[in-house]
Amino acid sequence: MLKILFHLVGAIQFFYGCYYDYNYVIVPPSPKSPSTFGGKFKYLTYLNAMLQTLYFTIALLNDLIGSEDVTPSEKPLIRRIKDAIFSALAFPISLFVGITFWGIYAVDRELILPKMLDAVFPAWLNHVMHTNILLFTFVELASSFRMYPPRKRGLSILTTFMLAYVVWVHVIYFKSGTWVYPILAVLSWPLRIIFYIFSLMLVFGFYTLGETLNKSIWTKEVEITVKSEKKKAK
């Protein structure tokens, strides 16, 4: 029952965060941001909040109609989707968004969330998008067992998502003449490339961290499931 309630609260709060941001957070035009091309969908924070909404909704449905058995003979499709989304996307991207946001914010908030936006981007929404994603992700990791996909497959999904987003950022730049994030405007092209590579390595590290923590917290369940799958494959 507590797990159902947790997933319900997660789905509702991230959905409402996306809804409020999309409908009520209107950034006033300025010389630094003359174009609205891409709308809210140009921000990784917003895309991640949508991803969290999707994940917690699927997790809730899995609670109601799926299975949490550690060695199910046939895991239902919704359970497999749930495990894959959390492992390859929801966990590493949440850590990337939350940690990089607050890290850059601590150095110079004008590079990530200019003070002028405080009037339209409320503090509670900032914490839903950048703080709660970390809290809910770690609670989810500790409270629900999942089998990580083979590392090659998981990293392939994550890499595809991150590279697609980098391409999207550049489409926006070439269409509008402005960068999605002010920090990109102060970097030269060589430094931007280094920044992208560093970001990719960082999110890979977060994937590995999630995989390692999952094995540490759910050691017995992982061993039982691996043995069961090996027997099934014979």
CSV table of C-alpha atoms in Angstrom, one decimal:
chain,number,residue,atom,x,y,z
A,1,MET,CA,0.0,0.0,0.0
A,2,LEU,CA,2.8,2.4,0.9
A,3,LYS,CA,4.5,1.7,-2.5
A,4,ILE,CA,1.3,2.4,-4.4
A,5,LEU,CA,0.9,5.7,-2.4
A,6,PHE,CA,4.5,6.6,-3.1
A,7,HIS,CA,4.2,6.0,-6.9
A,8,LEU,CA,0.9,7.9,-6.9
A,9,VAL,CA,2.4,10.9,-5.2
A,10,GLY,CA,5.4,10.8,-7.6
A,11,ALA,CA,3.2,10.6,-10.7
A,12,ILE,CA,0.9,13.5,-9.5
A,13,GLN,CA,3.6,15.9,-8.4
A,14,PHE,CA,5.7,15.5,-11.5
A,15,PHE,CA,2.7,15.7,-13.7
A,16,TYR,CA,1.5,18.9,-11.9
A,17,GLY,CA,5.0,20.3,-12.2
A,18,CYS,CA,5.0,19.8,-15.9
A,19,TYR,CA,1.4,21.2,-16.2
A,20,TYR,CA,2.2,24.3,-14.2
A,21,ASP,CA,5.5,25.0,-15.9
A,22,TYR,CA,3.9,24.6,-19.4
A,23,ASN,CA,0.8,26.8,-18.7
A,24,TYR,CA,1.9,29.3,-16.1
A,25,VAL,CA,5.7,29.9,-16.3
A,26,ILE,CA,6.0,32.5,-19.0
A,27,VAL,CA,9.5,33.9,-19.5
A,28,PRO,CA,9.4,37.5,-20.5
A,29,PRO,CA,11.3,38.2,-23.8
A,30,SER,CA,14.8,39.7,-23.6
A,31,PRO,CA,17.8,40.3,-25.8
A,32,LYS,CA,19.3,37.1,-24.5
A,33,SER,CA,16.3,35.0,-25.3
A,34,PRO,CA,14.5,36.5,-28.3
A,35,SER,CA,13.1,33.2,-29.6
A,36,THR,CA,10.5,30.8,-28.2
A,37,PHE,CA,11.5,28.1,-30.6
A,38,GLY,CA,11.2,24.7,-29.0
A,39,GLY,CA,9.1,26.0,-26.1
A,40,LYS,CA,9.4,24.1,-22.8
A,41,PHE,CA,10.7,21.0,-24.7
A,42,LYS,CA,14.1,22.6,-25.2
A,43,TYR,CA,15.0,22.1,-21.5
A,44,LEU,CA,16.3,18.8,-20.3
A,45,THR,CA,14.8,19.6,-16.9
A,46,TYR,CA,11.3,19.7,-18.5
A,47,LEU,CA,11.9,16.5,-20.5
A,48,ASN,CA,13.2,14.8,-17.4
A,49,ALA,CA,10.1,15.8,-15.4
A,50,MET,CA,8.0,14.3,-18.2
A,51,LEU,CA,10.1,11.2,-18.1
A,52,GLN,CA,9.6,10.9,-14.3
A,53,THR,CA,5.8,11.4,-14.8
A,54,LEU,CA,5.9,8.5,-17.3
A,55,TYR,CA,8.0,6.3,-15.0
A,56,PHE,CA,6.0,6.8,-11.8
A,57,THR,CA,2.7,6.3,-13.8
A,58,ILE,CA,4.0,3.0,-15.2
A,59,ALA,CA,5.3,2.0,-11.7
A,60,LEU,CA,1.8,2.7,-10.3
A,61,LEU,CA,0.2,0.6,-13.0
A,62,ASN,CA,2.7,-2.2,-12.3
A,63,ASP,CA,1.7,-2.1,-8.7
A,64,LEU,CA,-1.9,-2.6,-9.7
A,65,ILE,CA,-1.8,-5.0,-12.6
A,66,GLY,CA,1.9,-6.1,-12.9
A,67,SER,CA,4.2,-8.1,-10.8
A,68,GLU,CA,6.9,-7.5,-8.2
A,69,ASP,CA,8.0,-11.1,-7.9
A,70,VAL,CA,11.8,-11.4,-7.9
A,71,THR,CA,11.7,-14.5,-10.1
A,72,PRO,CA,8.6,-14.3,-12.2
A,73,SER,CA,8.5,-17.0,-14.8
A,74,GLU,CA,7.3,-14.5,-17.3
A,75,LYS,CA,7.6,-10.9,-16.3
A,76,PRO,CA,4.6,-8.9,-17.7
A,77,LEU,CA,5.4,-6.3,-20.3
A,78,ILE,CA,4.7,-3.4,-18.0
A,79,ARG,CA,7.2,-4.7,-15.5
A,80,ARG,CA,9.9,-5.0,-18.2
A,81,ILE,CA,9.2,-1.5,-19.4
A,82,LYS,CA,9.3,-0.2,-15.9
A,83,ASP,CA,12.7,-1.8,-15.2
A,84,ALA,CA,14.2,-0.6,-18.5
A,85,ILE,CA,13.0,3.0,-18.1
A,86,PHE,CA,14.3,3.4,-14.6
A,87,SER,CA,17.6,1.7,-15.2
A,88,ALA,CA,18.6,3.3,-18.6
A,89,LEU,CA,16.9,6.7,-18.3
A,90,ALA,CA,15.0,7.8,-15.1
A,91,PHE,CA,17.9,7.2,-12.6
A,92,PRO,CA,20.9,8.5,-14.5
A,93,ILE,CA,19.1,11.5,-16.1
A,94,SER,CA,17.6,12.5,-12.8
A,95,LEU,CA,21.0,12.5,-11.2
A,96,PHE,CA,22.5,14.4,-14.1
A,97,VAL,CA,19.8,17.1,-14.1
A,98,GLY,CA,19.8,17.5,-10.3
A,99,ILE,CA,23.5,17.4,-9.6
A,100,THR,CA,24.6,19.5,-12.6
A,101,PHE,CA,21.9,22.1,-12.0
A,102,TRP,CA,22.7,22.6,-8.3
A,103,GLY,CA,26.4,22.4,-9.1
A,104,ILE,CA,26.3,25.2,-11.7
A,105,TYR,CA,23.8,27.1,-9.5
A,106,ALA,CA,26.3,27.1,-6.7
A,107,VAL,CA,29.1,28.5,-8.9
A,108,ASP,CA,27.0,31.1,-10.8
A,109,ARG,CA,23.2,30.8,-10.9
A,110,GLU,CA,23.1,33.3,-13.8
A,111,LEU,CA,24.5,30.5,-16.0
A,112,ILE,CA,21.7,28.1,-15.3
A,113,LEU,CA,18.7,30.0,-13.7
A,114,PRO,CA,19.0,33.8,-13.9
A,115,LYS,CA,17.6,35.7,-10.9
A,116,MET,CA,15.2,37.5,-13.2
A,117,LEU,CA,13.3,34.2,-13.6
A,118,ASP,CA,12.5,34.1,-9.8
A,119,ALA,CA,9.3,36.2,-10.5
A,120,VAL,CA,7.9,33.6,-12.9
A,121,PHE,CA,9.6,30.3,-11.8
A,122,PRO,CA,8.5,29.7,-8.2
A,123,ALA,CA,10.8,28.1,-5.7
A,124,TRP,CA,8.5,25.1,-5.1
A,125,LEU,CA,8.6,24.3,-8.8
A,126,ASN,CA,12.3,24.6,-8.9
A,127,HIS,CA,12.5,22.0,-6.1
A,128,VAL,CA,10.1,19.7,-7.8
A,129,MET,CA,12.1,19.8,-11.0
A,130,HIS,CA,15.6,19.8,-9.5
A,131,THR,CA,15.5,18.5,-5.9
A,132,ASN,CA,12.6,16.1,-5.7
A,133,ILE,CA,13.8,14.2,-8.7
A,134,LEU,CA,16.8,13.2,-6.7
A,135,LEU,CA,14.9,12.3,-3.5
A,136,PHE,CA,12.2,10.3,-5.3
A,137,THR,CA,14.7,8.5,-7.5
A,138,PHE,CA,16.8,7.3,-4.6
A,139,VAL,CA,13.7,6.2,-2.5
A,140,GLU,CA,12.5,4.3,-5.6
A,141,LEU,CA,15.9,2.6,-6.0
A,142,ALA,CA,15.9,1.5,-2.3
A,143,SER,CA,12.2,0.5,-2.1
A,144,SER,CA,11.7,-1.4,-5.4
A,145,PHE,CA,13.7,-4.2,-6.9
A,146,ARG,CA,14.4,-4.2,-10.6
A,147,MET,CA,16.7,-6.2,-12.9
A,148,TYR,CA,19.1,-3.9,-14.8
A,149,PRO,CA,19.3,-4.8,-18.6
A,150,PRO,CA,22.7,-5.9,-19.9
A,151,ARG,CA,25.0,-2.9,-19.6
A,152,LYS,CA,25.6,-2.6,-23.3
A,153,ARG,CA,21.8,-2.3,-24.0
A,154,GLY,CA,21.2,0.1,-21.1
A,155,LEU,CA,24.1,2.4,-22.1
A,156,SER,CA,23.0,2.3,-25.7
A,157,ILE,CA,19.5,3.6,-24.7
A,158,LEU,CA,21.0,6.3,-22.5
A,159,THR,CA,23.5,7.3,-25.2
A,160,THR,CA,20.8,7.6,-27.9
A,161,PHE,CA,18.7,9.8,-25.6
A,162,MET,CA,21.6,12.1,-24.7
A,163,LEU,CA,23.0,12.4,-28.2
A,164,ALA,CA,19.4,13.1,-29.5
A,165,TYR,CA,19.1,15.9,-27.0
A,166,VAL,CA,22.5,17.4,-28.0
A,167,VAL,CA,21.3,17.5,-31.6
A,168,TRP,CA,18.1,19.1,-30.5
A,169,VAL,CA,20.0,21.8,-28.6
A,170,HIS,CA,21.9,22.6,-31.8
A,171,VAL,CA,18.8,22.6,-33.9
A,172,ILE,CA,17.4,25.2,-31.6
A,173,TYR,CA,20.6,27.3,-31.7
A,174,PHE,CA,20.7,27.3,-35.5
A,175,LYS,CA,17.0,28.1,-35.8
A,176,SER,CA,16.9,30.8,-33.1
A,177,GLY,CA,20.5,32.1,-32.8
A,178,THR,CA,20.4,31.6,-29.0
A,179,TRP,CA,21.6,28.7,-26.8
A,180,VAL,CA,19.2,26.9,-24.5
A,181,TYR,CA,21.5,27.4,-21.5
A,182,PRO,CA,23.5,30.6,-20.9
A,183,ILE,CA,26.6,28.5,-20.0
A,184,LEU,CA,26.9,27.3,-23.6
A,185,ALA,CA,27.1,30.9,-24.8
A,186,VAL,CA,30.2,31.6,-22.8
A,187,LEU,CA,32.1,28.5,-24.1
A,188,SER,CA,34.0,28.3,-27.3
A,189,TRP,CA,33.3,25.5,-29.7
A,190,PRO,CA,36.2,23.3,-28.5
A,191,LEU,CA,35.1,23.9,-24.9
A,192,ARG,CA,31.5,23.0,-25.8
A,193,ILE,CA,32.7,19.7,-27.2
A,194,ILE,CA,34.7,19.0,-24.1
A,195,PHE,CA,31.6,20.0,-22.0
A,196,TYR,CA,29.4,17.5,-24.0
A,197,ILE,CA,32.0,14.7,-23.7
A,198,PHE,CA,32.3,15.4,-19.9
A,199,SER,CA,28.5,15.4,-19.6
A,200,LEU,CA,28.2,12.1,-21.4
A,201,MET,CA,30.9,10.5,-19.2
A,202,LEU,CA,29.2,11.9,-16.1
A,203,VAL,CA,25.8,10.4,-17.0
A,204,PHE,CA,27.5,7.1,-17.8
A,205,GLY,CA,28.9,7.3,-14.3
A,206,PHE,CA,25.5,7.8,-12.9
A,207,TYR,CA,24.2,4.8,-14.8
A,208,THR,CA,27.0,2.7,-13.3
A,209,LEU,CA,26.3,4.1,-9.9
A,210,GLY,CA,22.6,3.1,-10.1
A,211,GLU,CA,23.5,-0.4,-11.3
A,212,THR,CA,26.0,-0.8,-8.5
A,213,LEU,CA,23.6,0.4,-5.8
A,214,ASN,CA,20.9,-1.8,-7.1
A,215,LYS,CA,23.1,-4.8,-6.8
A,216,SER,CA,24.2,-3.8,-3.3
A,217,ILE,CA,20.7,-3.2,-2.0
A,218,TRP,CA,19.1,-6.1,-3.7
A,219,THR,CA,22.0,-8.6,-3.7
A,220,LYS,CA,19.9,-11.7,-2.8
A,221,GLU,CA,17.1,-10.8,-5.3
A,222,VAL,CA,19.6,-10.2,-8.1
A,223,GLU,CA,21.4,-13.6,-7.5
A,224,ILE,CA,18.1,-15.5,-7.4
A,225,THR,CA,16.8,-13.8,-10.6
A,226,VAL,CA,20.1,-14.4,-12.4
A,227,LYS,CA,20.1,-18.1,-11.4
A,228,SER,CA,16.5,-18.5,-12.5
A,229,GLU,CA,17.1,-16.9,-15.9
A,230,LYS,CA,20.1,-19.1,-16.5
A,231,LYS,CA,18.0,-22.2,-15.7
A,232,LYS,CA,15.3,-21.0,-18.0
A,233,ALA,CA,17.8,-20.4,-20.8
A,234,LYS,CA,19.1,-24.0,-20.6
